[in-house]
PDB file of C-alpha atoms and ligand atoms in Angstrom:
ATOM      1  CA  UNK A 739      76.493  11.108  -3.758  1.00  0.00           C
ATOM      2  CA  UNK A 740      79.158  13.455  -3.956  1.00  0.00           C
ATOM      3  CA  UNK A 741      82.710  11.216  -4.362  1.00  0.00           C
ATOM      4  CA  UNK A 742      86.403  11.681  -5.680  1.00  0.00           C
ATOM      5  CA  UNK A 743      88.394   9.294  -7.117  1.00  0.00           C
ATOM      6  CA  UNK A 744      92.144   9.557  -5.766  1.00  0.00           C
ATOM      7  CA  UNK A 745      94.842   7.212  -7.370  1.00  0.00           C
ATOM      8  CA  UNK A 746      97.900   7.258  -9.201  1.00  0.00           C
ATOM      9  CA  UNK A 747      97.839   7.902 -13.017  1.00  0.00           C
ATOM     10  CA  UNK A 748      96.656   4.170 -14.373  1.00  0.00           C
ATOM     11  CA  UNK A 749      95.357   3.266 -11.277  1.00  0.00           C
ATOM     12  CA  UNK A 750      91.704   2.699 -12.616  1.00  0.00           C
ATOM     13  CA  UNK A 751      90.353   5.828 -11.848  1.00  0.00           C
ATOM     14  CA  UNK A 752      88.586   6.446 -15.498  1.00  0.00           C
ATOM     15  CA  UNK A 753      87.552   2.512 -15.604  1.00  0.00           C
ATOM     16  CA  UNK A 754      86.428   2.005 -12.078  1.00  0.00           C
ATOM     17  CA  UNK A 755      84.545   5.751 -12.354  1.00  0.00           C
ATOM     18  CA  UNK A 756      82.897   5.350 -15.724  1.00  0.00           C
ATOM     19  CA  UNK A 757      81.284   1.791 -13.876  1.00  0.00           C
ATOM     20  CA  UNK A 758      80.283   3.839 -10.751  1.00  0.00           C
ATOM     21  CA  UNK A 759      78.569   6.116 -12.632  1.00  0.00           C
ATOM     22  CA  UNK A 760      76.207   3.714 -14.771  1.00  0.00           C
ATOM     23  CA  UNK A 761      75.302   1.715 -10.891  1.00  0.00           C
ATOM     24  CA  UNK A 762      75.114   5.152  -9.065  1.00  0.00           C
ATOM     25  CA  UNK A 763      73.437   6.942 -11.825  1.00  0.00           C
ATOM     26  CA  UNK A 764      75.709  10.115 -11.643  1.00  0.00           C
ATOM     27  CA  UNK A 765      77.830  11.600 -14.048  1.00  0.00           C
ATOM     28  CA  UNK A 766      81.842  11.279 -13.878  1.00  0.00           C
ATOM     29  CA  UNK A 767      83.661  14.366 -14.260  1.00  0.00           C
ATOM     30  CA  UNK A 768      87.300  14.030 -15.314  1.00  0.00           C
ATOM     31  CA  UNK A 769      89.086  16.736 -15.916  1.00  0.00           C
ATOM     32  CA  UNK A 770      91.121  15.066 -17.977  1.00  0.00           C
ATOM     33  CA  UNK A 771      89.260  13.957 -20.626  1.00  0.00           C
ATOM     34  CA  UNK A 772      87.471  17.922 -20.242  1.00  0.00           C
ATOM     35  CA  UNK A 773      90.838  19.247 -20.753  1.00  0.00           C
ATOM     36  CA  UNK A 774      91.544  16.637 -23.630  1.00  0.00           C
ATOM     37  CA  UNK A 775      88.432  17.651 -25.705  1.00  0.00           C
ATOM     38  CA  UNK A 776      89.374  21.617 -24.888  1.00  0.00           C
ATOM     39  CA  UNK A 777      92.887  20.798 -26.683  1.00  0.00           C
ATOM     40  CA  UNK A 778      90.791  18.933 -29.362  1.00  0.00           C
ATOM     41  CA  UNK A 779      88.518  22.066 -29.900  1.00  0.00           C
ATOM     42  CA  UNK A 780      91.521  24.108 -29.471  1.00  0.00           C
ATOM     43  CA  UNK A 781      89.488  26.905 -27.429  1.00  0.00           C
ATOM     44  CA  UNK A 782      91.373  29.101 -25.136  1.00  0.00           C
ATOM     45  CA  UNK A 783      91.464  26.730 -22.116  1.00  0.00           C
ATOM     46  CA  UNK A 784      92.798  24.327 -24.610  1.00  0.00           C
ATOM     47  CA  UNK A 785      96.055  26.621 -25.595  1.00  0.00           C
ATOM     48  CA  UNK A 786      96.419  26.796 -22.748  1.00  0.00           C
ATOM     49  CA  UNK A 787      96.409  23.902 -21.383  1.00  0.00           C
ATOM     50  CA  UNK A 788      98.234  21.790 -24.330  1.00  0.00           C
ATOM     51  CA  UNK A 789     101.656  22.776 -23.162  1.00  0.00           C
ATOM     52  CA  UNK A 790     101.655  20.939 -19.735  1.00  0.00           C
ATOM     53  CA  UNK A 791      99.606  18.367 -20.644  1.00  0.00           C
ATOM     54  CA  UNK A 792     102.182  16.820 -23.650  1.00  0.00           C
ATOM     55  CA  UNK A 793     104.841  16.985 -21.010  1.00  0.00           C
ATOM     56  CA  UNK A 794     102.877  15.605 -18.390  1.00  0.00           C
ATOM     57  CA  UNK A 795     102.737  18.705 -15.887  1.00  0.00           C
ATOM     58  CA  UNK A 796     100.112  19.248 -14.119  1.00  0.00           C
ATOM     59  CA  UNK A 797      97.665  22.290 -15.696  1.00  0.00           C
ATOM     60  CA  UNK A 798      97.706  25.351 -13.511  1.00  0.00           C
ATOM     61  CA  UNK A 799      95.013  25.441 -10.667  1.00  0.00           C
ATOM     62  CA  UNK A 800      93.075  28.410 -11.728  1.00  0.00           C
ATOM     63  CA  UNK A 801      92.205  27.320 -14.976  1.00  0.00           C
ATOM     64  CA  UNK A 802      91.396  23.492 -13.893  1.00  0.00           C
ATOM     65  CA  UNK A 803      89.138  25.188 -10.787  1.00  0.00           C
ATOM     66  CA  UNK A 804      87.247  26.821 -12.832  1.00  0.00           C
ATOM     67  CA  UNK A 805      86.810  24.269 -14.947  1.00  0.00           C
ATOM     68  CA  UNK A 806      85.509  22.097 -12.430  1.00  0.00           C
ATOM     69  CA  UNK A 807      83.277  24.064 -10.756  1.00  0.00           C
ATOM     70  CA  UNK A 808      81.226  25.540 -13.958  1.00  0.00           C
ATOM     71  CA  UNK A 809      80.697  21.563 -15.044  1.00  0.00           C
ATOM     72  CA  UNK A 810      79.645  21.113 -11.555  1.00  0.00           C
ATOM     73  CA  UNK A 811      77.091  23.709 -12.078  1.00  0.00           C
ATOM     74  CA  UNK A 812      75.446  21.267 -14.914  1.00  0.00           C
ATOM     75  CA  UNK A 813      71.396  20.010 -14.115  1.00  0.00           C
ATOM     76  CA  UNK A 814      73.385  16.912 -14.407  1.00  0.00           C
ATOM     77  CA  UNK A 815      75.203  17.436 -11.544  1.00  0.00           C
ATOM     78  CA  UNK A 816      72.282  18.222  -8.908  1.00  0.00           C
ATOM     79  CA  UNK A 817      71.995  14.035  -7.504  1.00  0.00           C
ATOM     80  CA  UNK A 818      75.972  14.296  -6.852  1.00  0.00           C
ATOM     81  CA  UNK A 819      78.940  13.463  -9.131  1.00  0.00           C
ATOM     82  CA  UNK A 820      81.868  10.990  -9.732  1.00  0.00           C
ATOM     83  CA  UNK A 821      85.372  13.479  -9.628  1.00  0.00           C
ATOM     84  CA  UNK A 822      87.803  11.674 -11.745  1.00  0.00           C
ATOM     85  CA  UNK A 823      91.450  13.299 -11.322  1.00  0.00           C
ATOM     86  CA  UNK A 824      90.426  16.335  -9.353  1.00  0.00           C
ATOM     87  CA  UNK A 825      91.485  17.525  -7.584  1.00  0.00           C
ATOM     88  CA  UNK A 826      95.336  16.688  -8.086  1.00  0.00           C
ATOM     89  CA  UNK A 827      96.853  19.486  -5.691  1.00  0.00           C
ATOM     90  CA  UNK A 828      95.820  20.914  -1.651  1.00  0.00           C
ATOM     91  CA  UNK A 829      94.821  23.991  -3.400  1.00  0.00           C
ATOM     92  CA  UNK A 830      92.413  22.049  -5.432  1.00  0.00           C
ATOM     93  CA  UNK A 831      91.209  20.177  -2.804  1.00  0.00           C
ATOM     94  CA  UNK A 832      90.340  23.809  -0.585  1.00  0.00           C
ATOM     95  CA  UNK A 833      88.748  25.161  -3.703  1.00  0.00           C
ATOM     96  CA  UNK A 834      86.494  22.558  -4.377  1.00  0.00           C
ATOM     97  CA  UNK A 835      85.809  21.779  -0.117  1.00  0.00           C
ATOM     98  CA  UNK A 836      84.827  25.831  -0.079  1.00  0.00           C
ATOM     99  CA  UNK A 837      82.538  25.777  -2.843  1.00  0.00           C
ATOM    100  CA  UNK A 838      80.781  22.453  -1.864  1.00  0.00           C
ATOM    101  CA  UNK A 839      80.701  23.870   1.601  1.00  0.00           C
ATOM    102  CA  UNK A 840      78.945  27.060   0.110  1.00  0.00           C
ATOM    103  CA  UNK A 841      76.156  25.067  -0.503  1.00  0.00           C
ATOM    104  CA  UNK A 842      76.072  22.908   2.071  1.00  0.00           C
ATOM    105  CA  UNK A 843      76.735  19.590  -0.149  1.00  0.00           C
ATOM    106  CA  UNK A 844      80.038  18.443   0.985  1.00  0.00           C
ATOM    107  CA  UNK A 845      82.072  15.172  -0.417  1.00  0.00           C
ATOM    108  CA  UNK A 846      80.697  11.919   0.869  1.00  0.00           C
ATOM    109  CA  UNK A 847      83.585   9.654   0.149  1.00  0.00           C
ATOM    110  CA  UNK A 848      86.764   9.322  -0.980  1.00  0.00           C
ATOM    111  CA  UNK A 849      88.239   6.658  -2.707  1.00  0.00           C
ATOM    112  CA  UNK A 850      92.164   6.181  -3.013  1.00  0.00           C
ATOM    113  CA  UNK A 851      92.945   3.391  -5.063  1.00  0.00           C
ATOM    114  CA  UNK A 852      96.603   1.937  -4.023  1.00  0.00           C
ATOM    115  CA  UNK A 853      99.050   0.489  -6.609  1.00  0.00           C
ATOM    116  CA  UNK A 854     103.145   0.161  -6.886  1.00  0.00           C
ATOM    117  CA  UNK A 855     104.326   2.491  -9.192  1.00  0.00           C
ATOM    118  CA  UNK A 856     106.083  -0.517 -10.937  1.00  0.00           C
ATOM    119  CA  UNK A 857     102.813  -1.996 -12.386  1.00  0.00           C
ATOM    120  CA  UNK A 858     101.519   1.442 -13.966  1.00  0.00           C
ATOM    121  CA  UNK A 859     103.945   1.828 -16.468  1.00  0.00           C
ATOM    122  CA  UNK A 860     102.875  -1.440 -18.550  1.00  0.00           C
ATOM    123  CA  UNK A 861      99.373  -0.517 -18.189  1.00  0.00           C
ATOM    124  CA  UNK A 862      99.476   3.202 -19.391  1.00  0.00           C
ATOM    125  CA  UNK A 863     101.948   2.626 -22.142  1.00  0.00           C
ATOM    126  CA  UNK A 864      99.241  -0.370 -23.310  1.00  0.00           C
ATOM    127  CA  UNK A 865      96.254   1.822 -22.939  1.00  0.00           C
ATOM    128  CA  UNK A 866      94.266   3.369 -25.941  1.00  0.00           C
ATOM    129  CA  UNK A 867      91.183   5.298 -25.242  1.00  0.00           C
ATOM    130  CA  UNK A 868      88.387   6.692 -27.325  1.00  0.00           C
ATOM    131  CA  UNK A 869      88.466  10.139 -28.536  1.00  0.00           C
ATOM    132  CA  UNK A 870      84.829  10.593 -28.044  1.00  0.00           C
ATOM    133  CA  UNK A 871      85.323   9.646 -24.381  1.00  0.00           C
ATOM    134  CA  UNK A 872      83.216   6.175 -24.246  1.00  0.00           C
ATOM    135  CA  UNK A 873      86.426   5.183 -21.767  1.00  0.00           C
ATOM    136  CA  UNK A 874      89.728   3.374 -22.006  1.00  0.00           C
ATOM    137  CA  UNK A 875      91.230  -0.225 -23.024  1.00  0.00           C
ATOM    138  CA  UNK A 876      94.016  -1.629 -22.878  1.00  0.00           C
ATOM    139  CA  UNK A 877      96.016  -3.673 -25.512  1.00  0.00           C
ATOM    140  CA  UNK A 878      96.555  -6.942 -23.028  1.00  0.00           C
ATOM    141  CA  UNK A 879      94.513  -6.276 -19.842  1.00  0.00           C
ATOM    142  CA  UNK A 880      91.081  -5.172 -20.978  1.00  0.00           C
ATOM    143  CA  UNK A 881      91.021  -5.666 -25.096  1.00  0.00           C
ATOM    144  CA  UNK A 882      88.191  -3.970 -26.817  1.00  0.00           C
ATOM    145  CA  UNK A 883      85.767  -6.575 -28.577  1.00  0.00           C
ATOM    146  CA  UNK A 884      87.519  -5.454 -32.393  1.00  0.00           C
ATOM    147  CA  UNK A 885      91.146  -4.755 -32.027  1.00  0.00           C
ATOM    148  CA  UNK A 886      91.775  -1.162 -31.958  1.00  0.00           C
ATOM    149  CA  UNK A 887      87.937  -0.141 -32.228  1.00  0.00           C
ATOM    150  CA  UNK A 888      86.056   1.667 -29.062  1.00  0.00           C
ATOM    151  CA  UNK A 889      83.016  -0.839 -27.961  1.00  0.00           C
ATOM    152  CA  UNK A 890      80.450   1.488 -28.298  1.00  0.00           C
ATOM    153  CA  UNK A 891      80.763   3.612 -31.203  1.00  0.00           C
ATOM    154  CA  UNK A 892      83.521   1.689 -33.450  1.00  0.00           C
ATOM    155  CA  UNK A 893      85.799   5.031 -34.068  1.00  0.00           C
ATOM    156  CA  UNK A 894      89.445   3.958 -34.004  1.00  0.00           C
ATOM    157  CA  UNK A 895      91.263   4.069 -30.200  1.00  0.00           C
ATOM    158  CA  UNK A 896      93.924   6.356 -29.883  1.00  0.00           C
ATOM    159  CA  UNK A 897      97.218   6.246 -27.729  1.00  0.00           C
ATOM    160  CA  UNK A 898      97.729   9.287 -25.780  1.00  0.00           C
ATOM    161  CA  UNK A 899     100.569  11.343 -26.370  1.00  0.00           C
ATOM    162  CA  UNK A 900     101.659  11.269 -22.555  1.00  0.00           C
ATOM    163  CA  UNK A 901     101.063   7.493 -22.452  1.00  0.00           C
ATOM    164  CA  UNK A 902     104.893   7.295 -23.203  1.00  0.00           C
ATOM    165  CA  UNK A 903     107.567   6.142 -20.913  1.00  0.00           C
ATOM    166  CA  UNK A 904     109.620   9.342 -20.361  1.00  0.00           C
ATOM    167  CA  UNK A 905     106.398  11.163 -19.865  1.00  0.00           C
ATOM    168  CA  UNK A 906     104.765   8.687 -17.445  1.00  0.00           C
ATOM    169  CA  UNK A 907     107.664   9.767 -14.937  1.00  0.00           C
ATOM    170  CA  UNK A 908     107.103  13.361 -14.946  1.00  0.00           C
ATOM    171  CA  UNK A 909     103.518  12.453 -14.213  1.00  0.00           C
ATOM    172  CA  UNK A 910     104.347   9.644 -11.747  1.00  0.00           C
ATOM    173  CA  UNK A 911     106.597  12.607 -10.115  1.00  0.00           C
ATOM    174  CA  UNK A 912     103.785  15.147 -10.045  1.00  0.00           C
ATOM    175  CA  UNK A 913     101.414  12.330  -8.464  1.00  0.00           C
ATOM    176  CA  UNK A 914     104.187  11.959  -5.935  1.00  0.00           C
ATOM    177  CA  UNK A 915     105.140  15.544  -5.026  1.00  0.00           C
ATOM    178  CA  UNK A 916     101.264  17.436  -5.531  1.00  0.00           C
ATOM    179  CA  UNK A 917      99.082  14.594  -5.429  1.00  0.00           C
ATOM    180  CA  UNK A 918      99.376  12.465  -2.356  1.00  0.00           C
ATOM    181  CA  UNK A 919      99.364  14.959   0.268  1.00  0.00           C
ATOM    182  CA  UNK A 920      95.568  14.434  -0.763  1.00  0.00           C
ATOM    183  CA  UNK A 921      95.813  11.283   1.181  1.00  0.00           C
ATOM    184  CA  UNK A 922      96.248  13.095   4.249  1.00  0.00           C
ATOM    185  CA  UNK A 923      94.217  16.134   3.855  1.00  0.00           C
ATOM    186  CA  UNK A 924      91.077  13.748   3.405  1.00  0.00           C
ATOM    187  CA  UNK A 925      92.245  11.342   6.132  1.00  0.00           C
ATOM    188  CA  UNK A 926      91.707  13.585   8.429  1.00  0.00           C
ATOM    189  CA  UNK A 927      88.182  14.655   7.251  1.00  0.00           C
ATOM    190  CA  UNK A 928      87.247  11.098   7.866  1.00  0.00           C
ATOM    191  CA  UNK A 929      85.961   9.700   4.542  1.00  0.00           C
ATOM    192  CA  UNK A 930      88.781   7.931   2.803  1.00  0.00           C
ATOM    193  CA  UNK A 931      88.516   4.135   1.875  1.00  0.00           C
ATOM    194  CA  UNK A 932      91.842   3.125   0.231  1.00  0.00           C
ATOM    195  CA  UNK A 933      91.223  -0.108  -2.220  1.00  0.00           C
ATOM    196  CA  UNK A 934      93.812  -2.746  -3.464  1.00  0.00           C
ATOM    197  CA  UNK A 935      94.367  -1.717  -7.355  1.00  0.00           C
ATOM    198  CA  UNK A 936      96.498  -4.486  -7.950  1.00  0.00           C
ATOM    199  CA  UNK A 937      93.522  -6.704  -8.793  1.00  0.00           C
ATOM    200  CA  UNK A 938      91.133  -7.606 -11.311  1.00  0.00           C
ATOM    201  CA  UNK A 939      89.145  -5.072 -13.008  1.00  0.00           C
ATOM    202  CA  UNK A 940      85.973  -6.681 -11.965  1.00  0.00           C
ATOM    203  CA  UNK A 941      87.370  -7.182  -8.502  1.00  0.00           C
ATOM    204  CA  UNK A 942      88.297  -3.491  -7.969  1.00  0.00           C
ATOM    205  CA  UNK A 943      84.968  -2.535  -8.939  1.00  0.00           C
ATOM    206  CA  UNK A 944      83.167  -4.931  -6.608  1.00  0.00           C
ATOM    207  CA  UNK A 945      85.354  -3.446  -3.621  1.00  0.00           C
ATOM    208  CA  UNK A 946      84.278   0.068  -4.902  1.00  0.00           C
ATOM    209  CA  UNK A 947      80.514  -0.571  -4.701  1.00  0.00           C
ATOM    210  CA  UNK A 948      80.993  -1.993  -0.981  1.00  0.00           C
ATOM    211  CA  UNK A 949      82.765   1.246   0.100  1.00  0.00           C
ATOM    212  CA  UNK A 950      80.261   3.434  -1.641  1.00  0.00           C
ATOM    213  CA  UNK A 951      76.736   1.239  -0.533  1.00  0.00           C
ATOM    214  CA  UNK A 952      76.135   0.605  -4.094  1.00  0.00           C
TER     215      UNK A 952
HETATM  216  P1  ADP B2226      93.625   5.857 -14.739  1.00  0.00           P
HETATM  217  O1  ADP B2226      92.499   6.823 -15.215  1.00  0.00           O
HETATM  218  O2  ADP B2226      93.755   6.071 -13.092  1.00  0.00           O
HETATM  219  O3  ADP B2226      94.918   7.065 -15.040  1.00  0.00           O
HETATM  220  P2  ADP B2226      92.445   3.824 -15.933  1.00  0.00           P
HETATM  221  O4  ADP B2226      91.301   3.807 -15.505  1.00  0.00           O
HETATM  222  O5  ADP B2226      92.629   4.388 -17.485  1.00  0.00           O
HETATM  223  O6  ADP B2226      93.542   4.902 -14.867  1.00  0.00           O
HETATM  224  O7  ADP B2226      93.540   2.646 -16.531  1.00  0.00           O
HETATM  225  C1  ADP B2226      94.648   2.779 -16.851  1.00  0.00           C
HETATM  226  C2  ADP B2226      94.858   1.489 -18.067  1.00  0.00           C
HETATM  227  O8  ADP B2226      95.163   0.098 -17.122  1.00  0.00           O
HETATM  228  C3  ADP B2226      93.505   1.403 -18.611  1.00  0.00           C
HETATM  229  O9  ADP B2226      94.238   0.937 -20.145  1.00  0.00           O
HETATM  230  C4  ADP B2226      92.846  -0.117 -18.481  1.00  0.00           C
HETATM  231  O10 ADP B2226      92.028  -0.467 -19.104  1.00  0.00           O
HETATM  232  C5  ADP B2226      93.573  -0.521 -17.362  1.00  0.00           C
HETATM  233  N1  ADP B2226      93.503  -1.271 -15.976  1.00  0.00           N
HETATM  234  C6  ADP B2226      92.675  -0.361 -15.607  1.00  0.00           C
HETATM  235  N2  ADP B2226      92.091  -0.954 -14.403  1.00  0.00           N
HETATM  236  C7  ADP B2226      93.143  -2.209 -14.441  1.00  0.00           C
HETATM  237  C8  ADP B2226      93.336  -3.628 -13.299  1.00  0.00           C
HETATM  238  N3  ADP B2226      92.566  -3.698 -12.696  1.00  0.00           N
HETATM  239  N4  ADP B2226      94.124  -4.361 -13.755  1.00  0.00           N
HETATM  240  C9  ADP B2226      94.598  -4.492 -15.232  1.00  0.00           C
HETATM  241  N5  ADP B2226      94.494  -3.374 -15.970  1.00  0.00           N
HETATM  242  C10 ADP B2226      93.733  -1.967 -15.664  1.00  0.00           C
HETATM  243  P1  ADP B2227      95.645  10.335 -15.567  1.00  0.00           P
HETATM  244  O1  ADP B2227      95.681   9.040 -16.547  1.00  0.00           O
HETATM  245  O2  ADP B2227      97.307  10.614 -15.264  1.00  0.00           O
HETATM  246  O3  ADP B2227      94.958   9.837 -14.120  1.00  0.00           O
HETATM  247  P2  ADP B2227      94.330  12.188 -16.788  1.00  0.00           P
HETATM  248  O4  ADP B2227      93.663  12.101 -18.012  1.00  0.00           O
HETATM  249  O5  ADP B2227      93.460  12.708 -15.386  1.00  0.00           O
HETATM  250  O6  ADP B2227      95.124  11.467 -16.291  1.00  0.00           O
HETATM  251  O7  ADP B2227      95.414  13.706 -16.929  1.00  0.00           O
HETATM  252  C1  ADP B2227      95.684  14.205 -17.817  1.00  0.00           C
HETATM  253  C2  ADP B2227      96.579  15.193 -17.952  1.00  0.00           C
HETATM  254  O8  ADP B2227      95.517  16.648 -17.674  1.00  0.00           O
HETATM  255  C3  ADP B2227      97.307  15.182 -16.924  1.00  0.00           C
HETATM  256  O9  ADP B2227      98.883  14.936 -16.763  1.00  0.00           O
HETATM  257  C4  ADP B2227      97.166  17.113 -16.368  1.00  0.00           C
HETATM  258  O10 ADP B2227      98.190  17.675 -17.709  1.00  0.00           O
HETATM  259  C5  ADP B2227      96.140  17.552 -17.177  1.00  0.00           C
HETATM  260  N1  ADP B2227      95.189  17.693 -16.006  1.00  0.00           N
HETATM  261  C6  ADP B2227      94.142  16.912 -15.375  1.00  0.00           C
HETATM  262  N2  ADP B2227      93.865  16.794 -14.364  1.00  0.00           N
HETATM  263  C7  ADP B2227      94.345  17.520 -13.843  1.00  0.00           C
HETATM  264  C8  ADP B2227      93.739  18.503 -12.498  1.00  0.00           C
HETATM  265  N3  ADP B2227      93.096  18.241 -11.729  1.00  0.00           N
HETATM  266  N4  ADP B2227      95.082  19.585 -12.374  1.00  0.00           N
HETATM  267  C9  ADP B2227      96.129  19.292 -12.930  1.00  0.00           C
HETATM  268  N5  ADP B2227      95.954  19.250 -14.623  1.00  0.00           N
HETATM  269  C10 ADP B2227      95.183  17.836 -14.919  1.00  0.00           C
END
């Protein structure tokens, strides 16, 4: 199955996409995770993306489109994938649609996690992520078993440098201006399901599972 997760920063895309990948046995592809990995490695992509990311701005379309289309060619994507954080602009959505149409494998389900912006700042400021990509926790809403440590690998959890209030506001603005038009784009294609993200993590998971028939 080919699924897209849409929603503002902090709405729960990463948390829910990781749960759904286990349920459907298809990979979660997060452009945020892939870009942070490139920055950590210090490769050419990382060098080009770092400045945008730490300012809370979107990385230029051509870089992100090349990154995700290359990743989607790997064998583990042959049975489908969950896109988390891509597309984020109309140009990205169009490039994805064209690439998938060329191989007759269109997106089947778009999940929009909808939630008021004023609920999200606390979620983002309290988010802690595993540097090895094992997931995200929250100091209050979803604490790890051992304080400050990843449940999977035990590594010290990190506070993202863009998860601070000033940059969070810039990211919300980018979402409203560049990403929200995708709701209309996918509504017109008839495969958008709107999920209420302002509920317990498990309740959101159940509603998403029902929407994708998992
Ligand atoms: P996104 O990928 O959309 O930016 P995340 O999945 O990383 O969002 O979630 C943002 C933060 O909010 C994380 O710290 C996560 O643990 C927490 N979180 C996710 N879903 C919920 C929820 N339904 N209720 C409370 N906190 C949540
Ligand atoms: P969020 O928790 O806000 O959903 P992500 O981890 O998905 O954050 O993304 C972090 C940052 O990486 C974004 O603020 C942006 O700079 C960059 N980024 C991720 N995905 C994209 C994309 N599809 N297009 C442009 N920039 C992106």
